[in-house]
Coordinates of C-alpha atoms in Angstrom, one line a residue:
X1 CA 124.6 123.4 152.4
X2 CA 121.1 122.4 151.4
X3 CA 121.3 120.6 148.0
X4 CA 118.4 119.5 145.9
X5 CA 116.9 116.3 146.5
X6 CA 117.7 113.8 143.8
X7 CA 114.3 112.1 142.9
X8 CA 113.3 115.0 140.2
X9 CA 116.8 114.3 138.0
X10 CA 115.1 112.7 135.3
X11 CA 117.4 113.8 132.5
X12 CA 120.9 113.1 134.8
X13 CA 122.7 109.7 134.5
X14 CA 121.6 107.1 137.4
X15 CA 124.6 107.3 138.6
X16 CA 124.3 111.2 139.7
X17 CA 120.5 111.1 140.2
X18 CA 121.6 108.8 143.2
X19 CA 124.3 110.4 144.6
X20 CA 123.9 111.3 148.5
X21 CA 123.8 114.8 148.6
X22 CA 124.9 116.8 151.9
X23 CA 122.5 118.4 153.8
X24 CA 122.5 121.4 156.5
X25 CA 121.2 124.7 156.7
X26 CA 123.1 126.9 154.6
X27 CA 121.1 127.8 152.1
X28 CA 117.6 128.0 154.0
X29 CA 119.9 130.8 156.4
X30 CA 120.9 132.3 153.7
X31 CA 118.4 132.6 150.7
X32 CA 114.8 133.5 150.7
X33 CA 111.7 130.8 150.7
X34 CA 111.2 131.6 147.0
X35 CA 114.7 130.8 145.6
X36 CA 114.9 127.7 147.8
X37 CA 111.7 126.5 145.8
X38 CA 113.0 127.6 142.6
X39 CA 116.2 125.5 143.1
X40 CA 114.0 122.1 144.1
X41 CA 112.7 122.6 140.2
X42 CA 115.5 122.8 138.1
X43 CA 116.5 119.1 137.6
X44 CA 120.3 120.0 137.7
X45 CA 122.5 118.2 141.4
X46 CA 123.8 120.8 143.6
X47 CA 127.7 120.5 145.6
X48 CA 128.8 123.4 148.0
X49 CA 132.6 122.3 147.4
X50 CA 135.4 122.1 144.3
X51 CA 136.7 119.3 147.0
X52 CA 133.8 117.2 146.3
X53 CA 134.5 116.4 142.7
X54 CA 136.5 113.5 143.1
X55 CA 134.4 111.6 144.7
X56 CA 131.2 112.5 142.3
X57 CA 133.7 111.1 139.7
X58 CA 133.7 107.8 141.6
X59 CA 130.4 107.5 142.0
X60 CA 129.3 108.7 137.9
X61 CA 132.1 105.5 137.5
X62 CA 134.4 108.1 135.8
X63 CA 138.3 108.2 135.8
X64 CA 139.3 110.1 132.7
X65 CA 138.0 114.0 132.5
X66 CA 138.8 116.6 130.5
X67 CA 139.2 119.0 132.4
X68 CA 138.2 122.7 130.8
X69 CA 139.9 125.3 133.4
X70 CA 140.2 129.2 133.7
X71 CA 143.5 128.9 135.7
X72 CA 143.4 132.5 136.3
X73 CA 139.9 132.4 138.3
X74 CA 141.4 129.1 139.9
X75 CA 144.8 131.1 141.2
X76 CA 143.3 134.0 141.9
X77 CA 141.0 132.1 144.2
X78 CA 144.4 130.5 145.8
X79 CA 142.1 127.0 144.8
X80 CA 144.8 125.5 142.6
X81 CA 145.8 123.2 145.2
X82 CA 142.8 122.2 146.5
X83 CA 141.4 121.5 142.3
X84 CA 144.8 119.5 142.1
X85 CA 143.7 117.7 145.4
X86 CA 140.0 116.7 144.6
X87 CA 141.2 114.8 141.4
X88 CA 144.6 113.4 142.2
X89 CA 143.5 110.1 142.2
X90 CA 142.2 110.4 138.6
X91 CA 144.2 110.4 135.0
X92 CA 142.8 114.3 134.3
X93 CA 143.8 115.9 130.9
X94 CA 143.7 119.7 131.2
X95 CA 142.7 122.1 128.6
X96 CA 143.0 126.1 128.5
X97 CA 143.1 126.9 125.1
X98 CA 140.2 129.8 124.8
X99 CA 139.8 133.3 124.6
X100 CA 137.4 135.4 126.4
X101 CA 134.9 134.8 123.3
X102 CA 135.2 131.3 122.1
X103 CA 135.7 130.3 118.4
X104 CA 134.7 127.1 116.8
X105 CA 138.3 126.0 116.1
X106 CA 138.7 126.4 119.7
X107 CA 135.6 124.5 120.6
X108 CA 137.1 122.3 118.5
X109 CA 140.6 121.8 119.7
X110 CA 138.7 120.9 123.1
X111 CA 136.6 118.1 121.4
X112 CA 139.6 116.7 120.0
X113 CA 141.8 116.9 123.3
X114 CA 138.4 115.1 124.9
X115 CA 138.9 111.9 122.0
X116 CA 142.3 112.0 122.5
X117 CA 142.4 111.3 126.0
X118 CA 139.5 108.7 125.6
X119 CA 137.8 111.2 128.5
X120 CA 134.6 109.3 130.3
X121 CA 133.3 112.9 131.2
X122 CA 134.1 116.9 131.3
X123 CA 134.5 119.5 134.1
X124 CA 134.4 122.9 133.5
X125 CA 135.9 125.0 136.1
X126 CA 135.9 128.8 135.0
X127 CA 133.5 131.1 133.8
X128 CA 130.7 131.6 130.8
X129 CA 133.3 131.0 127.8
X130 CA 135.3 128.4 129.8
X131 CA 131.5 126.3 130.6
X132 CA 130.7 127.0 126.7
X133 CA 134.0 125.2 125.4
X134 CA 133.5 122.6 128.4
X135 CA 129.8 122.2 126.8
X136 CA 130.9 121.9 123.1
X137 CA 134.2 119.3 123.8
X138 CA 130.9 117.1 126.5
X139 CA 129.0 117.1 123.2
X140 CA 131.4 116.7 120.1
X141 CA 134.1 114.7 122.5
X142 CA 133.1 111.2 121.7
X143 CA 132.7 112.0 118.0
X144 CA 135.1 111.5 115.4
X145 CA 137.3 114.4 113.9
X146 CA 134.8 115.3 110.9
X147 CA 132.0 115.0 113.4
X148 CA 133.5 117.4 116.0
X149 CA 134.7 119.8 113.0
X150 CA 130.6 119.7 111.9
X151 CA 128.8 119.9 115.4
X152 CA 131.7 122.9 116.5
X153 CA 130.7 124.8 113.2
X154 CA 126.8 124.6 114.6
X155 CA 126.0 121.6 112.7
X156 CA 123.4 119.2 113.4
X157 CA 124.0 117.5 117.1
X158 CA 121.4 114.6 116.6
X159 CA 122.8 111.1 117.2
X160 CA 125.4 112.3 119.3
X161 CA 126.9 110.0 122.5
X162 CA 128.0 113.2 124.7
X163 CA 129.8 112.6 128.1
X164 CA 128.8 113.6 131.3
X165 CA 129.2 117.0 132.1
X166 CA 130.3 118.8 135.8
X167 CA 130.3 122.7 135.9
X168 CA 131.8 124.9 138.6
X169 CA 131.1 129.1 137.5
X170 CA 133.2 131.5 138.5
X171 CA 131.5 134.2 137.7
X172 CA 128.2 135.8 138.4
X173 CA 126.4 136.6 135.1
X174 CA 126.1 134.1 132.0
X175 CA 124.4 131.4 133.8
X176 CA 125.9 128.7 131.6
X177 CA 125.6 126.4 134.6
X178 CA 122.2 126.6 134.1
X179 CA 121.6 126.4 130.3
X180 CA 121.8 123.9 127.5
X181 CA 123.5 126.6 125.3
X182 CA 126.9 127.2 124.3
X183 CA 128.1 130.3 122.8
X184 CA 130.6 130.0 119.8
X185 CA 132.0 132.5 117.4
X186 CA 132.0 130.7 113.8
X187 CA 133.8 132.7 111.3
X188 CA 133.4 135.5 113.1
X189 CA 129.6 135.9 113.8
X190 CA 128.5 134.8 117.6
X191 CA 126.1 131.3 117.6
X192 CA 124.3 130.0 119.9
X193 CA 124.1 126.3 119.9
X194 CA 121.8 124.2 121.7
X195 CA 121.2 121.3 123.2
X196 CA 119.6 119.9 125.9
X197 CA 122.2 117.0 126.6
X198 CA 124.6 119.9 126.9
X199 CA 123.3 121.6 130.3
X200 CA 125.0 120.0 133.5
X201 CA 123.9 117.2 135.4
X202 CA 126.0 118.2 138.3
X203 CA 126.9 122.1 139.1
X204 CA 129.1 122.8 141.9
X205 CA 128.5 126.6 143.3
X206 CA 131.9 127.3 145.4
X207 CA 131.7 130.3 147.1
X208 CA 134.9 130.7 147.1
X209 CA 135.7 131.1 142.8
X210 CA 133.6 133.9 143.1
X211 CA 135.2 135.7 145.8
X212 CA 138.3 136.8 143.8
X213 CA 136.4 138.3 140.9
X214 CA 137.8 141.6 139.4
X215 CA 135.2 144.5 140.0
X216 CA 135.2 144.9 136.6
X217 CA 134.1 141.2 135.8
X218 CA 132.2 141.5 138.9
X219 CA 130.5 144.5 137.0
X220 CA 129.7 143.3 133.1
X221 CA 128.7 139.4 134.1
X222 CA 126.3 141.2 136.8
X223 CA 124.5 143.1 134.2
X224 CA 124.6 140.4 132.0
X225 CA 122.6 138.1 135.0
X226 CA 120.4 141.2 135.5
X227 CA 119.6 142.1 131.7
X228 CA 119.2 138.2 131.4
X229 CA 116.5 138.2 134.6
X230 CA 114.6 141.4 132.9
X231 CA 114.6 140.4 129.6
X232 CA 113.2 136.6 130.6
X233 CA 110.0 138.4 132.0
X234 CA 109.2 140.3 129.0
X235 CA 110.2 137.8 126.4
X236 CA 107.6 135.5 123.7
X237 CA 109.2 132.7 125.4
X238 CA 108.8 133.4 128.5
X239 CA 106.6 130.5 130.7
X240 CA 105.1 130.3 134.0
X241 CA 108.4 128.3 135.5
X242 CA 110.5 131.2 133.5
X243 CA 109.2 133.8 135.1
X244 CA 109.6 132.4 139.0
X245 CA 113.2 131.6 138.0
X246 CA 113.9 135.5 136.4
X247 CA 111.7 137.3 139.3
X248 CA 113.5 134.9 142.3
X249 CA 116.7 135.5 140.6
X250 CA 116.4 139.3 139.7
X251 CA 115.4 140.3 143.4
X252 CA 118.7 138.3 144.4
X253 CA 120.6 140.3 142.1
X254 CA 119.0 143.7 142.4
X255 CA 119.3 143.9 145.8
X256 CA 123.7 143.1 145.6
X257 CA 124.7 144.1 142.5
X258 CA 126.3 147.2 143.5
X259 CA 127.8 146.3 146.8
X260 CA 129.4 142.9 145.0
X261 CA 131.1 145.2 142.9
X262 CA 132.2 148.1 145.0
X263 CA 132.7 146.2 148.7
X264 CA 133.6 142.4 147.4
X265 CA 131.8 141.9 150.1
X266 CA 131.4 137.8 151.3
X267 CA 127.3 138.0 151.5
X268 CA 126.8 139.8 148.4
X269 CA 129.1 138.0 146.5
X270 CA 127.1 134.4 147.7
X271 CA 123.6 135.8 146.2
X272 CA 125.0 137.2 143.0
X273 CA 125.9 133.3 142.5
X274 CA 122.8 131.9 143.3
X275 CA 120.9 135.4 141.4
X276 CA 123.1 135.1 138.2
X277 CA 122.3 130.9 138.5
X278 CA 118.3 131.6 138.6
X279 CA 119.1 133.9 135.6
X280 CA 120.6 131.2 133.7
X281 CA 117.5 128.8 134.8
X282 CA 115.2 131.7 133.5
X283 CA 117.1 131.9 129.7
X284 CA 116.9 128.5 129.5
X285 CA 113.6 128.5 129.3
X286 CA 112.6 131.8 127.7
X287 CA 115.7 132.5 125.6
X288 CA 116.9 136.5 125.5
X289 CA 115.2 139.3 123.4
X290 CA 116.4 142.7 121.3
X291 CA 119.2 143.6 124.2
X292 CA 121.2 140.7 123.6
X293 CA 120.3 140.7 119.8
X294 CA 121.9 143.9 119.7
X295 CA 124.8 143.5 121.9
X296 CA 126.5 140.8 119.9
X297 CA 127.4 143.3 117.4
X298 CA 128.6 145.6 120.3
X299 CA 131.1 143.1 121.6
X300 CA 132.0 141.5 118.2
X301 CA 132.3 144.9 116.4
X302 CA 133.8 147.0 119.2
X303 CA 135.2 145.0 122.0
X304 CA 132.7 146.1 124.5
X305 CA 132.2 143.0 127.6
X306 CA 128.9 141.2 126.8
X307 CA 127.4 142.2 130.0
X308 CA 128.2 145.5 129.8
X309 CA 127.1 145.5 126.0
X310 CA 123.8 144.1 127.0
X311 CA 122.9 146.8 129.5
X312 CA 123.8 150.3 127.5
X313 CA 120.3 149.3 125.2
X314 CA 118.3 147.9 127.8
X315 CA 116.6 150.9 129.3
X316 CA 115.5 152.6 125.9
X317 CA 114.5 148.7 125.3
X318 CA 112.3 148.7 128.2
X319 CA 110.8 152.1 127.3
X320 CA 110.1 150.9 123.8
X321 CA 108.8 147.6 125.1
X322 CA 106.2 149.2 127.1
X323 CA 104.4 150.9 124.3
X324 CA 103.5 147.3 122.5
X325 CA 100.1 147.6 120.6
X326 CA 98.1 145.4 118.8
X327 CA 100.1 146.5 115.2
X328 CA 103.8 145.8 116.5
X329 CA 102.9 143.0 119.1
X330 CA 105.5 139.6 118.2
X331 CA 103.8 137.9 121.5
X332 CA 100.5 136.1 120.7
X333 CA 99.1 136.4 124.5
X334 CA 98.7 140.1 123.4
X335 CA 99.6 143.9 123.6
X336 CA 98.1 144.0 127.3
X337 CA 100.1 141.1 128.4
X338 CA 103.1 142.0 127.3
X339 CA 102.6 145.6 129.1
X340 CA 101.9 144.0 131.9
X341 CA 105.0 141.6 131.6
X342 CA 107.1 145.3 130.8
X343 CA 105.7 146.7 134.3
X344 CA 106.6 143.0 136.1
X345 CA 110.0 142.9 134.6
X346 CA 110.9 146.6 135.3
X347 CA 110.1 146.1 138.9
X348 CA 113.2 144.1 140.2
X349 CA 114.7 147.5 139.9
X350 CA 111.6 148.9 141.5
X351 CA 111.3 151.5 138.2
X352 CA 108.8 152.1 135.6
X353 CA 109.3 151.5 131.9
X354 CA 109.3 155.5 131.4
X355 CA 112.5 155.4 134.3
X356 CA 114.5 152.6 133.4
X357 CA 117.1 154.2 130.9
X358 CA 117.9 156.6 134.0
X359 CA 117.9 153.7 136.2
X360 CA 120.2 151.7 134.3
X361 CA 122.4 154.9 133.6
X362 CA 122.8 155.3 137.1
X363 CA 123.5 151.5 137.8
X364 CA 126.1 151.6 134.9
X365 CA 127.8 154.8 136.5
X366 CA 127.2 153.4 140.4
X367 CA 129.5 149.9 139.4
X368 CA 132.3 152.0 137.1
X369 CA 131.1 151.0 133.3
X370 CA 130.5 153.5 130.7
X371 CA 126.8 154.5 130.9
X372 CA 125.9 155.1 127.3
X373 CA 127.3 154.1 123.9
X374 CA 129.1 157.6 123.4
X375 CA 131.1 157.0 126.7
X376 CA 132.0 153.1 125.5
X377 CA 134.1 155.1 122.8
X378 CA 131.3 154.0 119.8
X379 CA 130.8 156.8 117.5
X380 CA 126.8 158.1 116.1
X381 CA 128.1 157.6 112.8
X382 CA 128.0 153.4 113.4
X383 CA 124.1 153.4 114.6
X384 CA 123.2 152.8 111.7
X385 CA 125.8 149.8 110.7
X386 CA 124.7 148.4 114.0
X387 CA 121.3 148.3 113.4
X388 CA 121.4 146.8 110.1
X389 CA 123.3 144.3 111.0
X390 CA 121.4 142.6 113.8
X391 CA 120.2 139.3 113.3
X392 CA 116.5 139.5 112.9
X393 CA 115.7 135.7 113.7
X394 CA 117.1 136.8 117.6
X395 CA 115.1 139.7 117.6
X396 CA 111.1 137.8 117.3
X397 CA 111.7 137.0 120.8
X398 CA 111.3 140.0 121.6
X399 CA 108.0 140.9 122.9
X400 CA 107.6 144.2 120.7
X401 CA 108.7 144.1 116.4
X402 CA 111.6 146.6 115.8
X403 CA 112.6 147.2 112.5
X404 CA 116.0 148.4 111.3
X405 CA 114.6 152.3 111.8
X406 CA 113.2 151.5 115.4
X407 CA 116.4 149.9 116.4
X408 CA 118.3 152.8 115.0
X409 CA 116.2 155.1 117.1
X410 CA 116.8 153.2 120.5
X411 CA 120.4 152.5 119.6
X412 CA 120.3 156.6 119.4
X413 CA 118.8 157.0 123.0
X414 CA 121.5 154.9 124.3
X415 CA 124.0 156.8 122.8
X416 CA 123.2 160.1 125.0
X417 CA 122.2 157.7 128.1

C-alpha cells in the first residue's frame, strides 16, 4: 500500500513523522490520480494493517494504551485475534463503555480509565462515536479528575498535555479519522468539541473492519460521508484545499455508494473508506452547514441514525441553497459564488439543484432507508418544534440565511420527499 510520505507531518510527534512507511502499489492501482494527491496533503501517517500497530507503538516509545474498541466491528471482522496479536507485547487497558451517541460522562469515564492506567497514548479501533470517546480520553487523559470533568463538559482545552492518538475506522461515513472534532452529547444536547491536537497523527485504514459492516450501517454512515462531501462544497467555510478533498472524496463515494450497501462487494467497500476519509479531510476544514444543523435534533429527538438524519433535508437544502441572493447571502464571496459552489456541489451526484430532492429520494429508497421524514415515523405536527429548535450558531455556515419559517418550509418538503 502506498502511504504518505512523512516529511509534511509537521503537527505529528517526531517519533511518527519518522516512521518508515511501506510502500507498493496498492493504492496508485486502486484509486484515481486526484485522491492520491489529496492524501500527500493531509499531514495525517497512513498503515494498510491493524497488525502494524505494535510496532508503531515501539517506535512513538509507547507501552501503555488505552485502548477505545467497538468489539462488535472487531468480532464481526473475525480481527479479535489478530488486535490481541499486534499488541501482546504491550500492558493495553481496554475500554468499551459508549453508546452509539456518546455522552460526556462517558467521555469522561474514558479519560479517567486513560489516568488510571498512566496510558502513554490512545487507539481507537471502531467507528465515529468509538474515535470521538478515543479523541476526548487523548485529550482530557493526562488531566486530573476536575480537569477531565471540565474539558468532557466542552470546557476550555487550552494548556492541555494530550497523548498521542492512533485511529483505525470501521465505518465509512463520519470521517473522525480525519477531523480534530469529537462529538459529545452534554446533558442532552449534541456538542461539537474541537481541537486540533485531537485529530490523529497516525490512521490505520484496514480493509478488512470495513468489510463486515451491516447494510444498514453501511447505509446511514454513507450518507453521512456523502451529505458531509456536498455540504463541504457549498459551505462559508469552505477553502480551496476543502473543496479538492470534498470533490475527490464525493466522486469516490458517488460512484459506490449503492453497490457497498446492496453487494458488500470487496472493491466498493475499499473506496467508500478512502471516499468517507476525504470527507472527513473536507469537514475539517469547512465545517458542515443547515443539514447537519438540522439533523441533530432528528437523531437526538427521534432516534433517527445521523447519516440517515442528515440526508432526508439535504435535497430541499440544495434546492433552497441554489436560490442565494444578495439579501439572504451568509457567504461574503457573494450570491454568484455560492450558486456556483450549489451547481459544483450538486454534481458528484451528476444532478441539478432543482433535481436533488428526487435524487436523494431515490438514493434513500435504492440503499433501504426511509426516503422522507413521514416514512422515518416523524409526524407534520413536530416541523415546527424542530425548526425552532435548531441551533442557529450551526446554521451561519450555511451558505444561504434560513430563519425559523424557511426551515419550517424545507423541513415540510422533506416530509413528502
Amino acid at each position: 500500500m502506498t502511504s504518505k510520505t512523512p516529511n509534511k507531518h509537521t503537527d505529528a510527534p517526531e517519533t511518527v513523522a519518522s516512521m518508515p512507511i511501506p510502500t507498493s502499489d496498492t493504492l496508485a492501482d486502486r484509486l484515481p490520480a486526484e485522491v492520491l494527491r489529496c492524501l500527500d496533503d493531509t499531514g495525517q501517517t497512513y498503515l494498510d494493517s491493524i497488525d502494524r500497530i505494535g510496532s508503531v507503538l515501539k517506535q512513538m516509545h509507547c507501552s501503555r494504551p488505552l485502548v477505545v474498541i467497538d468489539r462488535r466491528a472487531v468480532t464481526a471482522s473475525n480481527l479479535s485475534a489478530t488486535v490481541e496479536a499486534a499488541l501482546a507485547d504491550v500492558d493495553c487497558l481496554w475500554f468499551d463503555e459508549f453508546t452509539p451517541n456518546p455522552t460526556s460522562e462517558e467521555a469522561l469515564r474514558a479519560a479517567n480509565a486513560a489516568a488510571e492506567h498512566r496510558a502513554d497514548s490512545v487507539i481507537a479501533i471502531g467507528g465515529g462515536t468509538c474515535l470521538d470517546v478515543a479523541k476526548m480520553a487523548a485529550l482530557a487523559g493526562s488531566e486530573n479528575a476536575d480537569r477531565q470533568s471540565d474539558v468532557c463538559r466542552g470546557g476550555s482545552t487550552e494548556s492541555l498535555s494530550p497523548l498521542p492518538l492512533m485511529a483505525a475506522p470501521s465505518t465509512s461515513g463520519t470521517g473522525s479519522e480525519a477531523t480534530q472534532f469529537a462529538a459529545i452529547y452534554v446533558d442532552g444536547r449534541k456538542q461539537s468539541i474541537s481541537d486540533k491536537r485531537m485529530r490523529p497523527a497516525v490512521v490505520i485504514m484496514d480493509p478488512r473492519l470495513h468489510a463486515a459492516m451491516p447494510a444498514s450501517i453501511a447505509a446511514c454512515t454513507g450518507m453521512d460521508a456523502l451529505s458531509q462531501a456536498i455540504e463541504s462544497l457549498w459551505a462559508v467555510g469552505r477553502t480551496e484545499a476543502s473543496a479538492r478533498y470534498a470533490q475527490a472524496g464525493g466522486r469516490l463515494i458517488a460512484e459506490s455508494l449503492v453497490s457497498s450497501v446492496c453487494d458488500a462487494d470487496e472493491g466498493s467497500r475499499f473506496k467508500m473508506m478512502w471516499g468517507a476519509h476525504l470527507a472527513g479531510q473536507a469537514i475539517n476544514i469547512s465545517k458542515t452547514t443547515a443539514s447537519h444543523a438540522l439533523s441533530y435534533q432528528l437523531t437526538q429527538r427521534f432516534g433517527i441514525a445521523h447519516g440517515h438524519a442528515v440526508a432526508l433535508t439535504l435535497g430541499p437544502l440544495a434546492a433552497a441553497n441554489a436560490t442565494t441572493d444578495a439579501t439572504n447571502c451568509n457567504d461574503p464571496r457573494g450570491a454568484e459564488v455560492v450558486c456556483g459552489h450549489v451547481q459544483q456541489a450538486t454534481s458528484v451526484l451528476n444532478a441539478t439543484p432543482a433535481q436533488m430532492p428526487s435524487v436523494m429520494s431515490d438514493l434513500l429508497r435504492q440503499i433501504g432507508l426511509p426516503n422522507s421524514l413521514s416514512e422515518a415515523g416523524i409526524g407534520e405536527n413536530r416541523l415546527a418544534e424542530i425548526a425552532a429548535s435548531v441551533d442557529p450558531v450551526r446554521l451561519g455556515n450555511n451558505p444561504r440565511r434560513l430563519d425559523t419559517a424557511e426551515l419550517h418550509e424545507l423541513l415540510r418538503r422533506a416530509y413528502t420527499a
